[in-house]
CSV table of C-alpha atoms in Angstrom, one decimal:
chain,number,residue,atom,x,y,z
F,85,UNK,CA,0.0,0.0,0.0
F,86,UNK,CA,1.8,3.1,-1.3
F,87,UNK,CA,1.5,6.3,0.6
F,88,UNK,CA,3.3,9.4,1.7
F,89,UNK,CA,1.8,9.0,5.2
F,90,UNK,CA,4.6,8.3,7.7
F,91,UNK,CA,3.1,8.9,11.2
F,92,UNK,CA,-0.5,8.7,12.3
F,93,UNK,CA,-1.9,10.3,15.4
F,94,UNK,CA,-4.9,8.8,17.2
F,95,UNK,CA,-7.1,10.5,19.8
F,96,UNK,CA,-10.4,10.1,21.6
F,97,UNK,CA,-12.6,13.1,22.1
F,98,UNK,CA,-15.9,14.0,23.6
F,99,UNK,CA,-17.8,11.5,25.7
F,100,UNK,CA,-16.2,8.1,26.3
F,101,UNK,CA,-17.9,4.9,25.1
F,102,UNK,CA,-17.1,1.2,25.4
F,103,UNK,CA,-15.1,0.1,22.3
F,104,UNK,CA,-12.9,3.2,22.2
F,105,UNK,CA,-9.9,1.2,23.6
F,106,UNK,CA,-10.5,-1.6,21.1
F,107,UNK,CA,-10.5,1.0,18.3
F,108,UNK,CA,-7.2,2.5,19.6
F,109,UNK,CA,-5.7,-1.0,19.7
F,110,UNK,CA,-6.8,-1.7,16.1
F,111,UNK,CA,-5.3,1.7,14.8
F,112,UNK,CA,-2.0,1.1,16.6
F,113,UNK,CA,-1.7,-2.5,15.3
F,114,UNK,CA,-2.8,-1.6,11.8
F,115,UNK,CA,0.0,1.1,11.8
F,116,UNK,CA,2.5,-1.5,12.8
F,117,UNK,CA,1.2,-4.0,10.2
F,118,UNK,CA,1.7,-1.4,7.4
F,119,UNK,CA,5.0,-0.2,8.9
F,120,UNK,CA,3.8,3.3,9.7
F,121,UNK,CA,4.6,5.1,13.0
F,122,UNK,CA,1.7,5.7,15.4
F,123,UNK,CA,1.4,8.4,18.1
F,124,UNK,CA,-1.2,8.4,20.9
F,125,UNK,CA,-2.6,11.8,21.7
F,126,UNK,CA,-3.8,12.2,25.3
F,127,UNK,CA,-6.9,14.2,26.3
F,128,UNK,CA,-8.2,14.8,22.8
F,129,UNK,CA,-7.7,18.1,21.2
F,130,UNK,CA,-6.5,19.7,24.4
F,131,UNK,CA,-3.6,17.2,24.5
F,132,UNK,CA,-2.9,18.1,20.9
F,133,UNK,CA,-2.6,21.8,21.9
F,134,UNK,CA,-0.3,20.9,24.9
F,135,UNK,CA,1.8,18.4,22.9
F,136,UNK,CA,0.8,15.5,25.1
F,137,UNK,CA,2.0,12.7,22.7
F,138,UNK,CA,3.3,9.2,23.2
F,139,UNK,CA,4.7,6.9,20.5
F,140,UNK,CA,2.6,3.6,20.5
F,141,UNK,CA,3.5,0.1,19.3
F,142,UNK,CA,1.6,-3.2,19.4
F,143,UNK,CA,2.7,-4.0,23.0
F,144,UNK,CA,1.4,-0.6,24.3
F,145,UNK,CA,-2.2,-1.7,23.5
F,146,UNK,CA,-2.1,-5.2,25.0
F,147,UNK,CA,-4.9,-6.2,27.3
F,148,UNK,CA,-7.1,-3.2,26.5
F,149,UNK,CA,-9.7,-4.7,24.1
F,150,UNK,CA,-11.9,-5.7,27.0
F,151,UNK,CA,-11.7,-2.3,28.9
F,152,UNK,CA,-14.3,0.4,28.9
F,153,UNK,CA,-13.4,4.1,28.8
F,154,UNK,CA,-10.3,5.2,26.9
F,155,UNK,CA,-6.6,4.8,27.8
F,156,UNK,CA,-5.9,8.0,25.9
F,157,UNK,CA,-8.3,9.9,28.2
F,158,UNK,CA,-10.7,12.5,26.8
F,159,UNK,CA,-11.5,16.1,27.3
F,160,UNK,CA,-13.5,18.9,25.9
F,161,UNK,CA,-11.3,21.7,24.6
F,162,UNK,CA,-12.4,25.3,24.5
F,163,UNK,CA,-8.9,26.3,23.3
F,164,UNK,CA,-9.4,24.2,20.1
F,165,UNK,CA,-12.4,26.2,19.2
F,166,UNK,CA,-10.1,29.2,18.6
F,167,UNK,CA,-7.9,29.7,15.5
F,168,UNK,CA,-4.9,30.3,17.9
F,169,UNK,CA,-5.5,26.9,19.7
F,170,UNK,CA,-5.8,25.0,16.4
F,171,UNK,CA,-2.6,26.7,15.1
F,172,UNK,CA,-0.7,25.6,18.2
F,173,UNK,CA,-2.1,22.0,17.8
F,174,UNK,CA,-1.0,22.0,14.2
F,175,UNK,CA,2.5,23.2,15.1
F,176,UNK,CA,2.9,20.5,17.7
F,177,UNK,CA,1.8,17.8,15.2
F,178,UNK,CA,4.3,19.0,12.6
F,179,UNK,CA,7.1,19.2,15.1
F,180,UNK,CA,6.4,15.6,16.1
F,181,UNK,CA,6.2,14.5,12.5
F,182,UNK,CA,2.6,13.5,12.7
F,183,UNK,CA,1.0,13.9,9.2
F,184,UNK,CA,-2.5,12.5,9.7
F,185,UNK,CA,-5.1,11.9,12.4
F,186,UNK,CA,-7.6,9.3,13.4
F,187,UNK,CA,-10.3,10.9,15.5
F,188,UNK,CA,-12.5,8.7,17.6
F,189,UNK,CA,-15.6,10.5,18.9
F,190,UNK,CA,-19.0,12.0,18.0
F,191,UNK,CA,-20.3,14.9,15.9
F,192,UNK,CA,-18.5,17.6,18.0
F,193,UNK,CA,-15.2,15.8,17.6
F,194,UNK,CA,-15.8,15.4,13.9
F,195,UNK,CA,-16.6,19.1,13.5
F,196,UNK,CA,-13.3,19.9,15.1
F,197,UNK,CA,-11.6,17.5,12.7
F,198,UNK,CA,-13.3,18.9,9.6
F,199,UNK,CA,-12.3,22.5,10.6
F,200,UNK,CA,-8.7,21.4,11.2
F,201,UNK,CA,-8.7,19.7,7.8
F,202,UNK,CA,-10.0,22.9,6.1
F,203,UNK,CA,-7.6,25.2,7.8
F,204,UNK,CA,-4.4,23.1,7.4
F,205,UNK,CA,-5.1,20.5,4.7
F,206,UNK,CA,-4.4,17.9,7.4
F,207,UNK,CA,-5.5,14.3,6.6
F,208,UNK,CA,-8.2,13.2,9.0
F,209,UNK,CA,-10.4,10.1,9.3
F,210,UNK,CA,-13.2,9.8,11.9
F,211,UNK,CA,-14.4,6.7,13.8
F,212,UNK,CA,-17.9,7.1,15.4
F,213,UNK,CA,-17.7,6.6,19.2
F,214,UNK,CA,-20.8,7.5,21.2
F,215,UNK,CA,-23.4,5.4,22.9
F,216,UNK,CA,-26.3,7.5,21.5
F,217,UNK,CA,-25.9,6.0,18.0
F,218,UNK,CA,-26.8,9.5,16.6
F,219,UNK,CA,-24.2,9.7,13.8
F,220,UNK,CA,-25.3,9.7,10.2
F,221,UNK,CA,-23.6,7.2,7.9
F,222,UNK,CA,-23.4,4.2,10.2
F,223,UNK,CA,-26.0,1.8,11.6
F,224,UNK,CA,-24.0,1.4,14.8
F,225,UNK,CA,-21.6,3.7,16.7
F,226,UNK,CA,-19.0,2.3,19.1
F,227,UNK,CA,-20.5,1.7,22.5
F,228,UNK,CA,-24.1,1.6,21.4
F,229,UNK,CA,-24.5,-2.2,21.6
F,230,UNK,CA,-22.8,-2.3,25.0
F,231,UNK,CA,-25.0,0.5,26.3
F,232,UNK,CA,-28.2,-1.4,25.1
F,233,UNK,CA,-27.1,-4.5,27.0
F,234,UNK,CA,-26.3,-2.5,30.1
F,235,UNK,CA,-29.8,-0.8,30.0
F,236,UNK,CA,-31.7,-4.0,29.4
F,237,UNK,CA,-29.9,-5.7,32.3
F,238,UNK,CA,-30.7,-2.7,34.6
F,239,UNK,CA,-34.4,-2.7,33.6
F,240,UNK,CA,-34.7,-6.4,34.2
F,241,UNK,CA,-33.5,-5.8,37.7
F,242,UNK,CA,-35.9,-2.9,38.2
F,243,UNK,CA,-38.8,-5.0,37.0
F,244,UNK,CA,-38.2,-7.5,39.8
F,245,UNK,CA,-38.8,-4.8,42.4
F,246,UNK,CA,-41.6,-3.2,40.3
F,247,UNK,CA,-43.4,-6.6,40.3
F,248,UNK,CA,-42.8,-7.2,44.0
F,249,UNK,CA,-44.3,-3.8,45.0
F,250,UNK,CA,-46.9,-3.3,42.2
F,251,UNK,CA,-45.1,-0.1,41.2
F,252,UNK,CA,-44.8,2.0,38.1
F,253,UNK,CA,-41.2,2.9,37.2
F,254,UNK,CA,-40.0,5.6,34.9
F,255,UNK,CA,-36.5,4.6,33.8
F,256,UNK,CA,-34.6,7.4,32.2
F,257,UNK,CA,-31.8,6.5,29.7
F,258,UNK,CA,-29.3,8.5,27.8
F,259,UNK,CA,-30.2,10.0,24.4
F,260,UNK,CA,-30.4,13.8,24.5
F,261,UNK,CA,-31.4,14.1,20.8
F,262,UNK,CA,-31.9,10.5,19.7
F,263,UNK,CA,-34.2,7.8,21.1
F,264,UNK,CA,-32.2,4.8,19.8
F,265,UNK,CA,-31.3,3.5,23.3
F,266,UNK,CA,-34.7,4.0,24.7
F,267,UNK,CA,-36.5,2.4,21.8
F,268,UNK,CA,-34.3,-0.7,21.4
F,269,UNK,CA,-33.7,-1.3,25.1
F,270,UNK,CA,-37.4,-0.7,25.8
F,271,UNK,CA,-38.4,-3.4,23.4
F,272,UNK,CA,-35.7,-5.7,24.6
F,273,UNK,CA,-36.7,-5.3,28.2
F,274,UNK,CA,-40.5,-5.5,27.5
F,275,UNK,CA,-41.3,-1.9,28.6
F,276,UNK,CA,-45.0,-1.0,28.6
F,277,UNK,CA,-44.3,2.4,27.1
F,278,UNK,CA,-41.3,4.1,25.5
F,279,UNK,CA,-40.9,7.9,25.3
F,280,UNK,CA,-38.4,9.2,22.7
F,281,UNK,CA,-37.6,12.7,21.4
F,282,UNK,CA,-38.6,11.8,17.8
F,283,UNK,CA,-42.2,11.0,18.7
F,284,UNK,CA,-44.2,13.4,20.9
F,285,UNK,CA,-46.9,11.1,22.2
F,286,UNK,CA,-48.3,13.7,24.6
F,287,UNK,CA,-49.2,13.3,28.3
F,288,UNK,CA,-52.8,12.2,27.5
F,289,UNK,CA,-51.6,9.3,25.4
F,290,UNK,CA,-49.3,8.2,28.2
F,291,UNK,CA,-52.2,8.2,30.7
F,292,UNK,CA,-54.4,6.3,28.3
F,293,UNK,CA,-51.6,3.7,27.8
F,294,UNK,CA,-51.1,3.3,31.5
F,295,UNK,CA,-54.9,3.0,32.1
F,296,UNK,CA,-55.1,0.2,29.5
F,297,UNK,CA,-52.2,-1.6,31.2
F,298,UNK,CA,-54.0,-1.4,34.5
F,299,UNK,CA,-57.3,-2.6,33.0
F,300,UNK,CA,-55.6,-5.5,31.3
F,301,UNK,CA,-54.5,-6.7,34.7
F,302,UNK,CA,-50.9,-5.4,34.8
F,303,UNK,CA,-50.1,-4.6,38.4
F,304,UNK,CA,-46.7,-3.0,37.6
F,305,UNK,CA,-45.3,-1.1,34.6
F,306,UNK,CA,-42.0,0.1,33.2
F,307,UNK,CA,-41.9,3.3,31.1
F,308,UNK,CA,-38.5,3.9,29.4
F,309,UNK,CA,-37.9,7.6,28.9
F,310,UNK,CA,-35.1,9.0,26.7
F,311,UNK,CA,-33.5,12.0,28.4
F,312,UNK,CA,-34.4,14.2,25.4
F,313,UNK,CA,-38.1,13.3,25.4
F,314,UNK,CA,-40.3,16.4,24.9
F,315,UNK,CA,-43.4,15.3,26.9
F,316,UNK,CA,-42.4,16.8,30.2
F,317,UNK,CA,-39.6,19.1,31.3
F,318,UNK,CA,-38.0,16.1,32.9
F,319,UNK,CA,-38.7,12.6,34.1
F,320,UNK,CA,-39.7,13.8,37.6
F,321,UNK,CA,-42.3,16.1,36.2
F,322,UNK,CA,-43.8,13.0,34.4
F,323,UNK,CA,-43.8,11.2,37.7
F,324,UNK,CA,-45.7,14.1,39.4
F,325,UNK,CA,-48.3,14.3,36.5
F,326,UNK,CA,-49.0,10.5,36.6
F,327,UNK,CA,-49.4,10.6,40.4
F,328,UNK,CA,-51.8,13.5,40.3
F,329,UNK,CA,-54.0,11.8,37.6
F,330,UNK,CA,-53.6,8.1,38.6
F,331,UNK,CA,-53.2,8.1,42.4
F,332,UNK,CA,-53.7,4.3,42.3
F,333,UNK,CA,-50.1,4.0,41.0
F,334,UNK,CA,-47.1,4.0,43.3
F,335,UNK,CA,-44.6,5.8,41.0
F,336,UNK,CA,-40.8,5.7,41.2
F,337,UNK,CA,-38.0,7.1,39.0
F,338,UNK,CA,-34.7,5.5,38.2
F,339,UNK,CA,-32.1,7.6,36.2
F,340,UNK,CA,-29.5,5.2,34.9
F,341,UNK,CA,-27.0,8.0,34.0
F,342,UNK,CA,-23.4,7.4,33.3
F,343,UNK,CA,-23.4,3.7,34.1
F,344,UNK,CA,-24.6,3.3,30.5
F,345,UNK,CA,-21.2,4.5,29.3
F,346,UNK,CA,-19.1,2.2,31.3
F,347,UNK,CA,-18.2,-1.4,31.5
F,348,UNK,CA,-16.5,-4.0,29.2
F,349,UNK,CA,-17.5,-3.6,25.6
F,350,UNK,CA,-19.7,-6.3,24.1
F,351,UNK,CA,-18.3,-8.7,21.5
F,352,UNK,CA,-20.1,-6.8,18.8
F,353,UNK,CA,-18.5,-3.5,19.8
F,354,UNK,CA,-15.0,-5.1,20.0
F,355,UNK,CA,-15.3,-6.6,16.5
F,356,UNK,CA,-16.8,-3.3,15.1
F,357,UNK,CA,-14.0,-1.2,16.7
F,358,UNK,CA,-11.4,-3.6,15.2
F,359,UNK,CA,-12.9,-3.3,11.7
F,360,UNK,CA,-13.3,0.5,11.9
F,361,UNK,CA,-9.8,1.0,13.3
F,362,UNK,CA,-8.1,-1.0,10.5
F,363,UNK,CA,-10.2,0.7,7.8
F,364,UNK,CA,-9.3,4.1,9.2
F,365,UNK,CA,-5.6,3.5,8.8
F,366,UNK,CA,-6.0,1.9,5.4
F,367,UNK,CA,-8.1,4.8,4.2
F,368,UNK,CA,-5.4,7.3,5.2
F,369,UNK,CA,-2.7,5.2,3.5
F,370,UNK,CA,-4.9,5.2,0.4
F,371,UNK,CA,-4.9,9.0,0.4
F,372,UNK,CA,-8.4,9.4,1.6
F,373,UNK,CA,-9.2,12.2,4.1
F,374,UNK,CA,-12.2,14.0,5.7
F,375,UNK,CA,-14.2,10.8,5.9
F,376,UNK,CA,-15.8,8.9,8.7
F,377,UNK,CA,-15.6,5.1,8.6
F,378,UNK,CA,-18.9,3.4,9.6
F,379,UNK,CA,-20.9,0.2,9.1
F,380,UNK,CA,-23.9,0.0,6.8
F,381,UNK,CA,-25.6,-3.4,6.2
F,382,UNK,CA,-22.6,-5.1,7.8
F,383,UNK,CA,-20.2,-3.5,5.2
F,384,UNK,CA,-17.6,-0.9,6.2
F,385,UNK,CA,-18.5,2.4,4.4
F,386,UNK,CA,-17.0,5.8,4.1
F,387,UNK,CA,-19.1,8.9,4.6
F,388,UNK,CA,-17.8,12.5,4.2
F,389,UNK,CA,-17.4,14.1,7.6
F,390,UNK,CA,-19.7,17.0,6.6
F,391,UNK,CA,-22.5,14.5,5.9
F,392,UNK,CA,-21.8,12.6,9.1
F,393,UNK,CA,-22.1,15.8,11.1
F,394,UNK,CA,-25.1,17.4,9.3
F,395,UNK,CA,-27.1,14.3,8.4
F,396,UNK,CA,-29.9,13.0,10.6
F,397,UNK,CA,-29.7,9.5,12.1
F,398,UNK,CA,-33.3,8.4,11.6
F,399,UNK,CA,-35.2,6.4,14.1
F,400,UNK,CA,-36.6,3.1,12.8
F,401,UNK,CA,-40.4,3.6,12.5
F,402,UNK,CA,-40.9,-0.1,12.1
F,403,UNK,CA,-39.5,-0.6,15.6
F,404,UNK,CA,-41.9,2.1,16.9
F,405,UNK,CA,-44.8,0.0,15.4
F,406,UNK,CA,-43.3,-3.2,16.9
F,407,UNK,CA,-43.1,-1.5,20.3
F,408,UNK,CA,-46.8,-0.5,20.1
F,409,UNK,CA,-47.8,-4.0,19.2
F,410,UNK,CA,-45.8,-6.0,21.7
F,411,UNK,CA,-46.3,-3.7,24.7
F,412,UNK,CA,-50.1,-4.2,24.6
């Protein structure tokens, strides 16, 4: 594989997600396979500005494929949002001989990579790492599958106590702008109702659904709520509304929070990370830049970073219909 690329930098940016370490490992080992130097950049773009670099070889990434989080750490960088900060980052890369970047993160990280490419003509490839699965151009982002399994396991445990006490539980899951986690985990855990930002069901429909559940003989119910749902200001307001209108329900709230981001990545996420990491390095060596590597219909696909950032990750309406049918 002929290329002018000599040294590839890899960084993780934005929120962490299970599978990031597996992707770092794949990038480092693909570089070694193709006889290209690799540099780990710590703390994302902030580390780029501060020159926090470390040469990495195959042995530096041993025993990390099973670990959550990111060994390269991550940070949000206000300095990188300024031309001066980006200039300093570019100077540090050039001084270290780094001539291309693999950026593992979400749309904010990709926006930074795209601007960096525009300003300096620097070769960049993105790998989508976010549990929200809200990136256009890939059916799965790194960490999404693991987060789903974590949420389903948590809801299974909550249902045990809901059944024991005849309670209604609102379970809030992550997904500020996208309901993928709520919809898929809700179906997987057998939730009675699922509230997502893409579908404004309204408070009245929620009450109707809960009343039907009660009338059908269900003594307890689980309602999965995406944190970006628009029905109430927050999940606690939903709880108050239901208690006022259905006093027969003993209502509880469980916010799963950051536990969804942690833990060992699933086999699916480990394999996906390995495939995307290798493809990212190969794409750079083939002279490609300003793309995101993703997976579509189980094939690795390249999407221009601009499309990945601006495109909408659509919710599967067939799954919404399935949810309505199986929750009755």
